[in-house]
PDB file of C-alpha atoms in Angstrom:
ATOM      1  CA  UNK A 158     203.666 138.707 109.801  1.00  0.00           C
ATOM      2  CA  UNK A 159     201.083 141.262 109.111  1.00  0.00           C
ATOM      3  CA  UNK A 160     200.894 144.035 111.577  1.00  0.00           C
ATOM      4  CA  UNK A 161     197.007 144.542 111.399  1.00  0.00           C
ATOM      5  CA  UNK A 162     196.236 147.607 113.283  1.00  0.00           C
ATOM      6  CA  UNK A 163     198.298 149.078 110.720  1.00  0.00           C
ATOM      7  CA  UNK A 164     196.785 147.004 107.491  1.00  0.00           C
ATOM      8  CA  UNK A 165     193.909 148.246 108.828  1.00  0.00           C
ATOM      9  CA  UNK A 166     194.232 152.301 109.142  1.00  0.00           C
ATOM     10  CA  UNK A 167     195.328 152.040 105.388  1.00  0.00           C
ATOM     11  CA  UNK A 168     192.393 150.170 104.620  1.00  0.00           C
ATOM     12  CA  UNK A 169     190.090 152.674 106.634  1.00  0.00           C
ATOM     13  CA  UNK A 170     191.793 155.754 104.756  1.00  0.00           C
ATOM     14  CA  UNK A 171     190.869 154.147 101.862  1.00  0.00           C
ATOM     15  CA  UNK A 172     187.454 153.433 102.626  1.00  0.00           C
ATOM     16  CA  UNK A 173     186.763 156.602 104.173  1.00  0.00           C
ATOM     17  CA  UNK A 174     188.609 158.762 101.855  1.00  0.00           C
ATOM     18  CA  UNK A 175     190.642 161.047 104.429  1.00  0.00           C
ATOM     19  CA  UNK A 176     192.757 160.485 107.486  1.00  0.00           C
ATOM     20  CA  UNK A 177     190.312 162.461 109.847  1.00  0.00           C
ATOM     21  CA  UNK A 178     187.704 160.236 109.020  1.00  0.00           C
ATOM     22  CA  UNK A 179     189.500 157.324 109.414  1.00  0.00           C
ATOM     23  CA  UNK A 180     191.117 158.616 112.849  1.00  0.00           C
ATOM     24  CA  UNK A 181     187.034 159.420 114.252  1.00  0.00           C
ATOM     25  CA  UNK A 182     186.653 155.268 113.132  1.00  0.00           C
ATOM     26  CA  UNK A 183     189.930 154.292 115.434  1.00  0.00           C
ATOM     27  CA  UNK A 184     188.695 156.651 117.652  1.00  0.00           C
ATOM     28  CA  UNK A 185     192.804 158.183 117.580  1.00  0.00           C
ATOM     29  CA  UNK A 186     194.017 160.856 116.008  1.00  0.00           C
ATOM     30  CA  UNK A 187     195.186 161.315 112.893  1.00  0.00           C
ATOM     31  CA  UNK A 188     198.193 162.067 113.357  1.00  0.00           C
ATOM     32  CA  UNK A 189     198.500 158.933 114.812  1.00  0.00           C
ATOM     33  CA  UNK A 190     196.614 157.024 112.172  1.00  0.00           C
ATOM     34  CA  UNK A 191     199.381 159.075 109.298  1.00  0.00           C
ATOM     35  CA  UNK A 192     202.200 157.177 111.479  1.00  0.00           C
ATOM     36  CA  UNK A 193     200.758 154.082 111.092  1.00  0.00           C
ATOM     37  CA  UNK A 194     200.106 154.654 107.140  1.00  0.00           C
ATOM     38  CA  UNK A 195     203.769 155.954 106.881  1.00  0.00           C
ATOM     39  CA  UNK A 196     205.072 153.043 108.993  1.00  0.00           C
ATOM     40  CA  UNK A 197     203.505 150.179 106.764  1.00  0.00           C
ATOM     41  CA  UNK A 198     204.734 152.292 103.647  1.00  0.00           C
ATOM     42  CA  UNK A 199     208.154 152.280 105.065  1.00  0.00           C
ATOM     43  CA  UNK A 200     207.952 148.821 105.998  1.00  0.00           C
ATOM     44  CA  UNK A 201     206.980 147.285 102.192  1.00  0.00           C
ATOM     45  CA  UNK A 202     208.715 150.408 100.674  1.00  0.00           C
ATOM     46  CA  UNK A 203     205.823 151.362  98.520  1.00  0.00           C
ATOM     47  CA  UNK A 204     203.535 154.367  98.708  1.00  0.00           C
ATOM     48  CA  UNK A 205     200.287 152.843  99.781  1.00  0.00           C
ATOM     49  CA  UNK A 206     198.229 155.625  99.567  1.00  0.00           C
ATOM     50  CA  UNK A 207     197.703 158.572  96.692  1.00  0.00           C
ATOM     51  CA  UNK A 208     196.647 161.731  99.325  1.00  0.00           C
ATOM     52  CA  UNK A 209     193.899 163.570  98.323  1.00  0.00           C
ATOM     53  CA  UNK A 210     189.946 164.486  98.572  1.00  0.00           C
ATOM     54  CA  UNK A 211     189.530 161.964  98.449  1.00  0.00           C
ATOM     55  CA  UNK A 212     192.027 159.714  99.655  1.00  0.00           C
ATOM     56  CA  UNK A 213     192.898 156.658  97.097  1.00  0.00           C
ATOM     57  CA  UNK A 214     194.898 153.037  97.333  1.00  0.00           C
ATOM     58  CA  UNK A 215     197.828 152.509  95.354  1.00  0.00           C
ATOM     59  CA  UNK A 216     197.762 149.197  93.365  1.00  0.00           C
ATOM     60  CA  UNK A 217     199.989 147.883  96.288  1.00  0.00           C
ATOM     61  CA  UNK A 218     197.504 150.070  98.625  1.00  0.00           C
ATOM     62  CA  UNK A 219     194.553 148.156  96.989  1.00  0.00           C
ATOM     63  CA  UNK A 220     195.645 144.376  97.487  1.00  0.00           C
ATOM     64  CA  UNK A 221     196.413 145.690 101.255  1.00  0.00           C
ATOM     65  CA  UNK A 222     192.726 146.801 101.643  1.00  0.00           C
ATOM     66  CA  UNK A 223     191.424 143.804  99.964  1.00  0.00           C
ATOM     67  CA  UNK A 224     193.179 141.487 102.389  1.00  0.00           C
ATOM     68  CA  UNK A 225     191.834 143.461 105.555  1.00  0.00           C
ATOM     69  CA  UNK A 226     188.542 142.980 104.071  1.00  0.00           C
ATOM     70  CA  UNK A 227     189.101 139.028 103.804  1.00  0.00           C
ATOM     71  CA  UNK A 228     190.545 139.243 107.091  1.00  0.00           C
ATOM     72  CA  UNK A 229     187.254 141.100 108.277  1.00  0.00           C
ATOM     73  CA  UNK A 230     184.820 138.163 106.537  1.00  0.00           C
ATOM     74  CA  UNK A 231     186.879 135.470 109.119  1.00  0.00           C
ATOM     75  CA  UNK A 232     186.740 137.427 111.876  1.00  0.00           C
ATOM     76  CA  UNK A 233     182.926 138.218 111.681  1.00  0.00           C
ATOM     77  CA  UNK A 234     182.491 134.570 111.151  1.00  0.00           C
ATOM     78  CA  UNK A 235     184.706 133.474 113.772  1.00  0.00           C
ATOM     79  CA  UNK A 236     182.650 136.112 116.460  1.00  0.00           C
ATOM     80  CA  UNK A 237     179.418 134.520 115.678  1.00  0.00           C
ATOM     81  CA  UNK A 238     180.620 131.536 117.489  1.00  0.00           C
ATOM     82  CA  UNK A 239     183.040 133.339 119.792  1.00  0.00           C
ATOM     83  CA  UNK A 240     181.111 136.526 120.937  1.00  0.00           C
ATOM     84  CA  UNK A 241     183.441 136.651 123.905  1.00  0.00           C
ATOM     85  CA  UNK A 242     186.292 137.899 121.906  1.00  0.00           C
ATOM     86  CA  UNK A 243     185.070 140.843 120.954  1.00  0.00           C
ATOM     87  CA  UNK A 244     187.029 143.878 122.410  1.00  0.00           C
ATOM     88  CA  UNK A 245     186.023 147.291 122.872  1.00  0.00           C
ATOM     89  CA  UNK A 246     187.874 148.114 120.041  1.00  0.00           C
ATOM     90  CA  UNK A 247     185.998 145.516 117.654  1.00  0.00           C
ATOM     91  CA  UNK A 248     185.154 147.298 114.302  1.00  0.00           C
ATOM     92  CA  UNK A 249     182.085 146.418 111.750  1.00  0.00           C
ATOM     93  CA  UNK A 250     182.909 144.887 108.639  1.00  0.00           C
ATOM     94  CA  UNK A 251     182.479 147.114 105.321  1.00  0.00           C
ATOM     95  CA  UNK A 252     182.045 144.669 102.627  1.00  0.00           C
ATOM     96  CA  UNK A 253     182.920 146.208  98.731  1.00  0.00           C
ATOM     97  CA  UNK A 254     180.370 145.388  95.942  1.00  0.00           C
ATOM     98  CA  UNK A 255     179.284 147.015  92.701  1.00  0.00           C
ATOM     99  CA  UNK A 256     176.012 147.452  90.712  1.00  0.00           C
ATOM    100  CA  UNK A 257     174.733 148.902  87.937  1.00  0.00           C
ATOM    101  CA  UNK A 258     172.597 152.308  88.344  1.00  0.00           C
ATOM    102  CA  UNK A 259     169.396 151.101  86.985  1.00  0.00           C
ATOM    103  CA  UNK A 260     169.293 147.893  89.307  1.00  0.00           C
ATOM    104  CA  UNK A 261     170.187 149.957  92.757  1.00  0.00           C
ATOM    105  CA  UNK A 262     167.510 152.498  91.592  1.00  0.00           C
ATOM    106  CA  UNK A 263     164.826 149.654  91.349  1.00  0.00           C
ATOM    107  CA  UNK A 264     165.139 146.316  93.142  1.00  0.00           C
ATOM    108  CA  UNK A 265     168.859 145.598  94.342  1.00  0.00           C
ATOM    109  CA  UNK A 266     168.584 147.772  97.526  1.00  0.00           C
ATOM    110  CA  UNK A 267     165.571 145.843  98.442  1.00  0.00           C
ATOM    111  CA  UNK A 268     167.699 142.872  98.114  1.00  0.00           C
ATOM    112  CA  UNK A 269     170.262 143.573  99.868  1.00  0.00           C
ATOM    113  CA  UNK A 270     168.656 145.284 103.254  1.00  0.00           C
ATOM    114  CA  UNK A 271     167.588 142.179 104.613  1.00  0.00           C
ATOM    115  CA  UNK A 272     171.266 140.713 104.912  1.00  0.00           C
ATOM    116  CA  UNK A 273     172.801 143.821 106.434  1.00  0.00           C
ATOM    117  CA  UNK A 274     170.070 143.616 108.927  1.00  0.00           C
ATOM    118  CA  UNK A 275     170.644 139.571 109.613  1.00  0.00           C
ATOM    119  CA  UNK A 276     174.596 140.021 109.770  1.00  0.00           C
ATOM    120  CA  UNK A 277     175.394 143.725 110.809  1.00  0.00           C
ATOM    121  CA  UNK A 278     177.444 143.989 107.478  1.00  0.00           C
ATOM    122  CA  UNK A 279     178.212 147.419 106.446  1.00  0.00           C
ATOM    123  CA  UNK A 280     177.982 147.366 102.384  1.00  0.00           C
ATOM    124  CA  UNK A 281     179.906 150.015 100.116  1.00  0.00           C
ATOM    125  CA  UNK A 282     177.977 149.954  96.925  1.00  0.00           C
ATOM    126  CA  UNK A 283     180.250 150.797  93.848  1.00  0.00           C
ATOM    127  CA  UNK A 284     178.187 152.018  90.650  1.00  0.00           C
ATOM    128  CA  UNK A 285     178.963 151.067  86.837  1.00  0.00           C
ATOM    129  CA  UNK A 286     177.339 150.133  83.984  1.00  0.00           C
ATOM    130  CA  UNK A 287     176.723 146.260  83.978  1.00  0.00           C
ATOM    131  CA  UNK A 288     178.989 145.799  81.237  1.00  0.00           C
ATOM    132  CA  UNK A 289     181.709 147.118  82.956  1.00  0.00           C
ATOM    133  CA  UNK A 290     181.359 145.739  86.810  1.00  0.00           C
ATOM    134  CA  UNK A 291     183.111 142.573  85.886  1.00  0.00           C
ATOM    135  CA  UNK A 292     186.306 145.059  85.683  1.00  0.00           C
ATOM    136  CA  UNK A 293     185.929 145.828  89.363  1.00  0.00           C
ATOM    137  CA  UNK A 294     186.089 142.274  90.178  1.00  0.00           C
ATOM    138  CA  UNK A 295     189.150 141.465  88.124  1.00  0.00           C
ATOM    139  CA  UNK A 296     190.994 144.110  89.806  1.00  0.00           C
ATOM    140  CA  UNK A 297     190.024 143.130  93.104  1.00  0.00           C
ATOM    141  CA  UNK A 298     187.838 146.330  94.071  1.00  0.00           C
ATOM    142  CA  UNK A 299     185.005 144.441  95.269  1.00  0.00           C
ATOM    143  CA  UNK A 300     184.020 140.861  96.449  1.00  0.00           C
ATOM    144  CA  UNK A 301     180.616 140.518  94.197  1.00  0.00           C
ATOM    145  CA  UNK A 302     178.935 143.030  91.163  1.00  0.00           C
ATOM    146  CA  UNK A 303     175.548 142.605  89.171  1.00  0.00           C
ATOM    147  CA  UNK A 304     177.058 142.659  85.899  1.00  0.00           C
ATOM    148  CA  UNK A 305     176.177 141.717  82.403  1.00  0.00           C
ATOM    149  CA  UNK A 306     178.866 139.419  82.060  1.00  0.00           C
ATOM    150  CA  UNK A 307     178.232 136.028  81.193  1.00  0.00           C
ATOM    151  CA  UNK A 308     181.163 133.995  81.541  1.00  0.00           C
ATOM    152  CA  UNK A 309     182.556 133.881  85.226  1.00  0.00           C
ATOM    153  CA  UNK A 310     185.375 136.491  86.156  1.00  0.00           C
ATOM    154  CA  UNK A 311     188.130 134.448  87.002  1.00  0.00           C
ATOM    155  CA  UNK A 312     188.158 133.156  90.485  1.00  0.00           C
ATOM    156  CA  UNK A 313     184.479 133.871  90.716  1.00  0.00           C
ATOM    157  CA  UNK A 314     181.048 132.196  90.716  1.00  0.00           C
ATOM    158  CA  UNK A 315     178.249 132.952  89.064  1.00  0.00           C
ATOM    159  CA  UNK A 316     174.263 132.904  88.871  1.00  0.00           C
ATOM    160  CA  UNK A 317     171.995 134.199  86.352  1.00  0.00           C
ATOM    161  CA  UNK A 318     169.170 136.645  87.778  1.00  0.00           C
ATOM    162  CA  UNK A 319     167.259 137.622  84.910  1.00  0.00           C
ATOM    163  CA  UNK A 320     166.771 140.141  82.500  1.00  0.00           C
ATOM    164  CA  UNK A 321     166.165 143.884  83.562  1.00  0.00           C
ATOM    165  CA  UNK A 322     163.222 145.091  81.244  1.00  0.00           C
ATOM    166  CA  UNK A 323     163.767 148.689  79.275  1.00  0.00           C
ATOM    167  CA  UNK A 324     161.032 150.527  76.893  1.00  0.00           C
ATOM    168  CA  UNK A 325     161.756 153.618  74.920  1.00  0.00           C
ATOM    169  CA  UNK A 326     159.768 156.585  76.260  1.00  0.00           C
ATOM    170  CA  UNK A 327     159.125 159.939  75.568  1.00  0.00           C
ATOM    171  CA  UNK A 328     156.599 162.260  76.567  1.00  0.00           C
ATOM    172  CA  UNK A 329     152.696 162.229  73.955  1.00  0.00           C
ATOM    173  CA  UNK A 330     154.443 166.138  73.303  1.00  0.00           C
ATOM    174  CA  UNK A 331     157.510 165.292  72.300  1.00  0.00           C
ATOM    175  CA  UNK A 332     156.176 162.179  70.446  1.00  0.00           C
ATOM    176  CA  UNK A 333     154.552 165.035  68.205  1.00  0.00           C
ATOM    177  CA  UNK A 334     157.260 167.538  68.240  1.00  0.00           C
ATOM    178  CA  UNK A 335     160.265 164.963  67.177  1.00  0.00           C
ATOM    179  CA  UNK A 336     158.401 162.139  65.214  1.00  0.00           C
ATOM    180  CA  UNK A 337     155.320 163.334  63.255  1.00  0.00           C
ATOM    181  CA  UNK A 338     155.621 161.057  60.405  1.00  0.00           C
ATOM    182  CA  UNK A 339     156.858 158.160  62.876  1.00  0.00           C
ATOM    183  CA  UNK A 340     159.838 157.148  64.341  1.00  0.00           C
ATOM    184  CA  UNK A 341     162.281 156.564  61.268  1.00  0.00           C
ATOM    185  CA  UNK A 342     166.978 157.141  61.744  1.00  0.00           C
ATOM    186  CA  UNK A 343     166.586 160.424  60.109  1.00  0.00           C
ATOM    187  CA  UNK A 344     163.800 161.871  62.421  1.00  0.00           C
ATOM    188  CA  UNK A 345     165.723 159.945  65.764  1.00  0.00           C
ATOM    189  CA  UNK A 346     169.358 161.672  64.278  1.00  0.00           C
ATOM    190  CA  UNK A 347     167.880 165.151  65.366  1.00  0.00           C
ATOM    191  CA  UNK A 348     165.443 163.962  68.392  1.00  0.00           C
ATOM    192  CA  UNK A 349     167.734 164.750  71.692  1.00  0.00           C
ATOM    193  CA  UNK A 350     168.300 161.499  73.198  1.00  0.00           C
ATOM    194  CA  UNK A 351     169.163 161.191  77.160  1.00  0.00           C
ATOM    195  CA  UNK A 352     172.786 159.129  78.536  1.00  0.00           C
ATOM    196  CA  UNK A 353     173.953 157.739  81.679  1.00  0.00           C
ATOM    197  CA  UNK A 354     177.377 158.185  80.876  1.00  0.00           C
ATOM    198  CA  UNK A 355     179.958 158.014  78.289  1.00  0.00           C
ATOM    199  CA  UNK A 356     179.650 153.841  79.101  1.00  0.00           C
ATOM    200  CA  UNK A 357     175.958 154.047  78.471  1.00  0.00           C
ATOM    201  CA  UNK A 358     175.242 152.222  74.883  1.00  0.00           C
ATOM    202  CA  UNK A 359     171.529 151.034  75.902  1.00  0.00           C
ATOM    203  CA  UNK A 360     169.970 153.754  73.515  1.00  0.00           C
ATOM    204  CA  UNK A 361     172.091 152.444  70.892  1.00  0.00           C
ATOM    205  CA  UNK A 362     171.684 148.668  70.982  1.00  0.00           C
ATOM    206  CA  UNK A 363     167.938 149.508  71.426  1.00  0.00           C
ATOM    207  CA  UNK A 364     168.319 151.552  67.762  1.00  0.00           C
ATOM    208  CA  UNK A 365     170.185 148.990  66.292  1.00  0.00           C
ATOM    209  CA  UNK A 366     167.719 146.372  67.346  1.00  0.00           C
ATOM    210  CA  UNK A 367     164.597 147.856  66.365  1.00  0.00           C
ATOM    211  CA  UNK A 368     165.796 150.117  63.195  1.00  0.00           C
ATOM    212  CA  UNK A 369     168.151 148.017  62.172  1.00  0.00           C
ATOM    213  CA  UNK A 370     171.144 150.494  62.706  1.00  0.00           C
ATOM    214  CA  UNK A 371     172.712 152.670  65.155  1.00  0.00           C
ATOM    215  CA  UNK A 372     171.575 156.846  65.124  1.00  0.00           C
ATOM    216  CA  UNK A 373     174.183 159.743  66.142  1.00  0.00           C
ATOM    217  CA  UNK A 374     171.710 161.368  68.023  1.00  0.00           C
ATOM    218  CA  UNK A 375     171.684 164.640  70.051  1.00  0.00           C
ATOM    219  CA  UNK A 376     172.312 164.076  73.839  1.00  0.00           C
ATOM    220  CA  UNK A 377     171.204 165.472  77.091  1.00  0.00           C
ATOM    221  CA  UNK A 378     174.477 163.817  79.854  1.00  0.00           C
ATOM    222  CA  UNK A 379     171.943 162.885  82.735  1.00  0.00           C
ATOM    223  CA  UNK A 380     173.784 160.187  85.381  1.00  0.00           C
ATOM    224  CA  UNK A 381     170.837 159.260  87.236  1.00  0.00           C
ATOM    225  CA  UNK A 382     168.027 156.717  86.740  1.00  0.00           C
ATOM    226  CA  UNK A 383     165.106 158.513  88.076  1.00  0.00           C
ATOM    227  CA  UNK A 384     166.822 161.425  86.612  1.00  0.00           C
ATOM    228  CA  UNK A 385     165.787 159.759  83.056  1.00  0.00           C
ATOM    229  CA  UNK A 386     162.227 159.240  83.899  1.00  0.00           C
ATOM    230  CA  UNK A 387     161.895 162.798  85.174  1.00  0.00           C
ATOM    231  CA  UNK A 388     163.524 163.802  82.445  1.00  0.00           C
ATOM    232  CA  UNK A 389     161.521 161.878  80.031  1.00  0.00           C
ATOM    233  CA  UNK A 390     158.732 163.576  81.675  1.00  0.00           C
ATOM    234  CA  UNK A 391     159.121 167.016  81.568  1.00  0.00           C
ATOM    235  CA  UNK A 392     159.876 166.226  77.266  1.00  0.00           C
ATOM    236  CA  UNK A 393     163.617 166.976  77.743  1.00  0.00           C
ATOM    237  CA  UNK A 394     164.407 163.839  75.566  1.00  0.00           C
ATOM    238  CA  UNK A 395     163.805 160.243  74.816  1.00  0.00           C
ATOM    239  CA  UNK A 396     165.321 157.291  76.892  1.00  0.00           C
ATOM    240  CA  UNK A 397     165.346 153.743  77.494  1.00  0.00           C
ATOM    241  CA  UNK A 398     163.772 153.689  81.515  1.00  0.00           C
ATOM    242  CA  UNK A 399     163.564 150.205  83.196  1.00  0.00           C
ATOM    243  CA  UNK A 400     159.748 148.941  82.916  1.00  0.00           C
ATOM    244  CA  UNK A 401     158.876 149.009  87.101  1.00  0.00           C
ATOM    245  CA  UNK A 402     159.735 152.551  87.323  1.00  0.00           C
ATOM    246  CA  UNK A 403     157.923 153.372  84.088  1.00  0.00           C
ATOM    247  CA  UNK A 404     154.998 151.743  83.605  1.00  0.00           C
ATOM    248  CA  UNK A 405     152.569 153.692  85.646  1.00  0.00           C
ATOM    249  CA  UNK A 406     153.347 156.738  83.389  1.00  0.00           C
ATOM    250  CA  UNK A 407     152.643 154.577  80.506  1.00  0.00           C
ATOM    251  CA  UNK A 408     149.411 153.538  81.889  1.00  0.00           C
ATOM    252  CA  UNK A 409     148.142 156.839  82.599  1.00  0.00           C
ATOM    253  CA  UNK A 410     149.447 158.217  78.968  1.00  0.00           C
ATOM    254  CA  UNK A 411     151.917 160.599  80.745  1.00  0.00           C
ATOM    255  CA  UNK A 412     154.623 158.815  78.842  1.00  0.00           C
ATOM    256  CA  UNK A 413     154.910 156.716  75.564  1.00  0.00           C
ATOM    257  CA  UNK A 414     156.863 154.158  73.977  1.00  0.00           C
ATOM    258  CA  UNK A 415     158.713 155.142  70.869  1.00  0.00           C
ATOM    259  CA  UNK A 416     157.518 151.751  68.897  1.00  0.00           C
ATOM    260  CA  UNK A 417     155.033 149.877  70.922  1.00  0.00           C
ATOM    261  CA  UNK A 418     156.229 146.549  72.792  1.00  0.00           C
ATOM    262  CA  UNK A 419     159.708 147.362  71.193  1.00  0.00           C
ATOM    263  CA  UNK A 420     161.943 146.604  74.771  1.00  0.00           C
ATOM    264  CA  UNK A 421     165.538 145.687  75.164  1.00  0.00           C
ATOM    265  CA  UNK A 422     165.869 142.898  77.901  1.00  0.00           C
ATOM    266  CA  UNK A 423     169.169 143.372  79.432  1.00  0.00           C
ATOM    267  CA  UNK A 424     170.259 140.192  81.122  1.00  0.00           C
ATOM    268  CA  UNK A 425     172.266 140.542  84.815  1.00  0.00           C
ATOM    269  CA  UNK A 426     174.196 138.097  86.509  1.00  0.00           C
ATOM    270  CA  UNK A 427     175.629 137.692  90.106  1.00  0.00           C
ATOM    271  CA  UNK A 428     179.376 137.368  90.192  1.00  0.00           C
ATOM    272  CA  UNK A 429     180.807 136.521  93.996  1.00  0.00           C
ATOM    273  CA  UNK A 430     184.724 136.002  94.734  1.00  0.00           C
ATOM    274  CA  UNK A 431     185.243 132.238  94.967  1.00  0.00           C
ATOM    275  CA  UNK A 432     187.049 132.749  98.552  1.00  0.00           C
ATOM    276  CA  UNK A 433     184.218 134.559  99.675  1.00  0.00           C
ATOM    277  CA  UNK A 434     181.366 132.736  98.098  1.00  0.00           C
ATOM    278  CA  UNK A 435     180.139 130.208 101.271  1.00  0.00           C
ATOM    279  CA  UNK A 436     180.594 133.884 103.716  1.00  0.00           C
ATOM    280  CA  UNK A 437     178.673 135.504 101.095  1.00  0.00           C
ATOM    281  CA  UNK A 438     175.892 132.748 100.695  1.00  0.00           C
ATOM    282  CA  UNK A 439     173.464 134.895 102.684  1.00  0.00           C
ATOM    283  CA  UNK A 440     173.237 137.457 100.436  1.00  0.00           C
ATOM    284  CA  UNK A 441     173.893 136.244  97.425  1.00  0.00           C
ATOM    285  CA  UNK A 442     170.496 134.301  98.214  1.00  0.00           C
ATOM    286  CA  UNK A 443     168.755 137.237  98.753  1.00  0.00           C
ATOM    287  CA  UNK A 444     169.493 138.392  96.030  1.00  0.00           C
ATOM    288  CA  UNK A 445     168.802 135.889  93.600  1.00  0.00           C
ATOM    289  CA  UNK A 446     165.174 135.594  95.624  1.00  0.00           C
ATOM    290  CA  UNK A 447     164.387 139.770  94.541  1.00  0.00           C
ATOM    291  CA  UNK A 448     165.763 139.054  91.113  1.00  0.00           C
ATOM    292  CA  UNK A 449     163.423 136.069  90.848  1.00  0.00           C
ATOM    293  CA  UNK A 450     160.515 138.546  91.406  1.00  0.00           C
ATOM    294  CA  UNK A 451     161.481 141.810  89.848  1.00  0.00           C
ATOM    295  CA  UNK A 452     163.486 140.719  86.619  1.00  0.00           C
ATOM    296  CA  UNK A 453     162.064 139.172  83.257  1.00  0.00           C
TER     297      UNK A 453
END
């Protein structure tokens, strides 16, 4: 059998990324919550945690934390019909799900609010690019991701929400700085471009689409989504920004598009654990509703 208080300080380690934390949670100390840690370790004979700043699970440590998290989604269920068993020691459930940056800087945390209001859910939002979510799922990180995936994960379900709406800006100054005889490869191989990440291809596919290849371009390294539109701005470089954060600059001239009514649609789907799903419904509903409103 399972010794839960103990599943659970490895899974609060984890989630908080150091003992101390996790020990202010239990409301022990932590001390005591290393004890419990070591004890489990000793117990399976694997190292459960990898200490640090911050804290991280193991691949054993990780399958531990994901079935405390299961565990939680019962329990939660089960109090809503029981309140009575709730002890003074009864914990809030943190539920694991990822996004991509663009989406949780425009209409995903709008989404989401109303069902941690409804069910008192605690959410841990993990951030990736939308092609590479689905990999959080496979490995068990989280229980649901926004991703651009569309074929189901295994052991998932899935629903389409729509396609998240890009143009290519730049600011009417560095329109005439980088491109005064138009945007052509050559002139967009020296204009500095901005990127998420090293993931980040949406510059790329948006080159390849509309000039009919891909550019080497000069980069500004910028991982944040209002970051790009400030950026954009200001005439640091040029970037794909998602239309609804956009599209008052473009109506008021402060920005431009690169080739007019040249977007990249990026389609998103909802991906939920199977064994989750019907605990999940709530939200994934929600979801789906704000998607239904905010994406193409």
């Amino acid at each position: 059998m399972i010794d839960y208080p103990l599943a659970r300080a490895v899974a609060l380690v984890v989630e908080t990324g150091s003992f101390e934390r996790a020990a202010r949670v239990l409301n022990i100390t932590p001390s005591a919550v290393s004890q419990r840690v070591r004890q489990l370790e000793e117990r399976l004979g694997a190292v459960l945690i990898e200490r640090g700043t911050p804290c991280r699970a193991t691949e054993k440590g990780a399958w531990i934390c994901r079935h405390v998290e299961q565990v939680g989604l019962l329990e939660h269920e089960l109090l809503r019909h029981l309140p009575g068993l709730i002890g003074a020691e009864g914990q809030r459930v943190t539920l694991n799900i990822a996004t991509n940056a663009d989406s949780l800087g425009t209409w995903f945390l709008p989404a989401v609010a109303p069902f941690t209001a409804e069910t008192g859910y605690l959410l841990n939002i993990g951030i990736d690019d939308q092609d590479h979510t689905a990999d959080w799922l496979r490995s068990g990180r989280v229980l649901a991701a926004v991703t651009g995936l569309e074929t189901p994960v295994q052991g998932c379900r899935i629903q389409r929400l729509g396609s998240l709406r890009y143009h290519a800006t730049a600011s009417p100054d560095f329109i005439a700085r980088h491109f005064p005889d138009g945007i052509t490869a050559a002139a967009m191989a020296s204009a500095p471009a901005l990127t998420y990440d090293q993931k980040d291809r949406l510059q790329q596919r948006w080159l390849e689409m509309h000039l009919g290849q891909g550019v080497a371009s000069p980069t500004h390294w910028l991982p944040s989504t209002q970051g790009f539109v400030d950026a954009t701005l200001v005439g640091m470089g040029w970037a794909l920004n998602p239309a609804m954060l956009v599209q008052e600059a473009l109506d008021r001239g402060l920005l431009v598009e690169l080739i007019p009514g040249a977007v990249l649609d990026v389609p998103l789907y909802w991906q939920v654990n199977r064994l989750a799903a019907e605990r999940l419904g709530p939200l994934t509903r929600s979801i789906v509703m704000a998607a239904r409103h905010a994406l193409v």
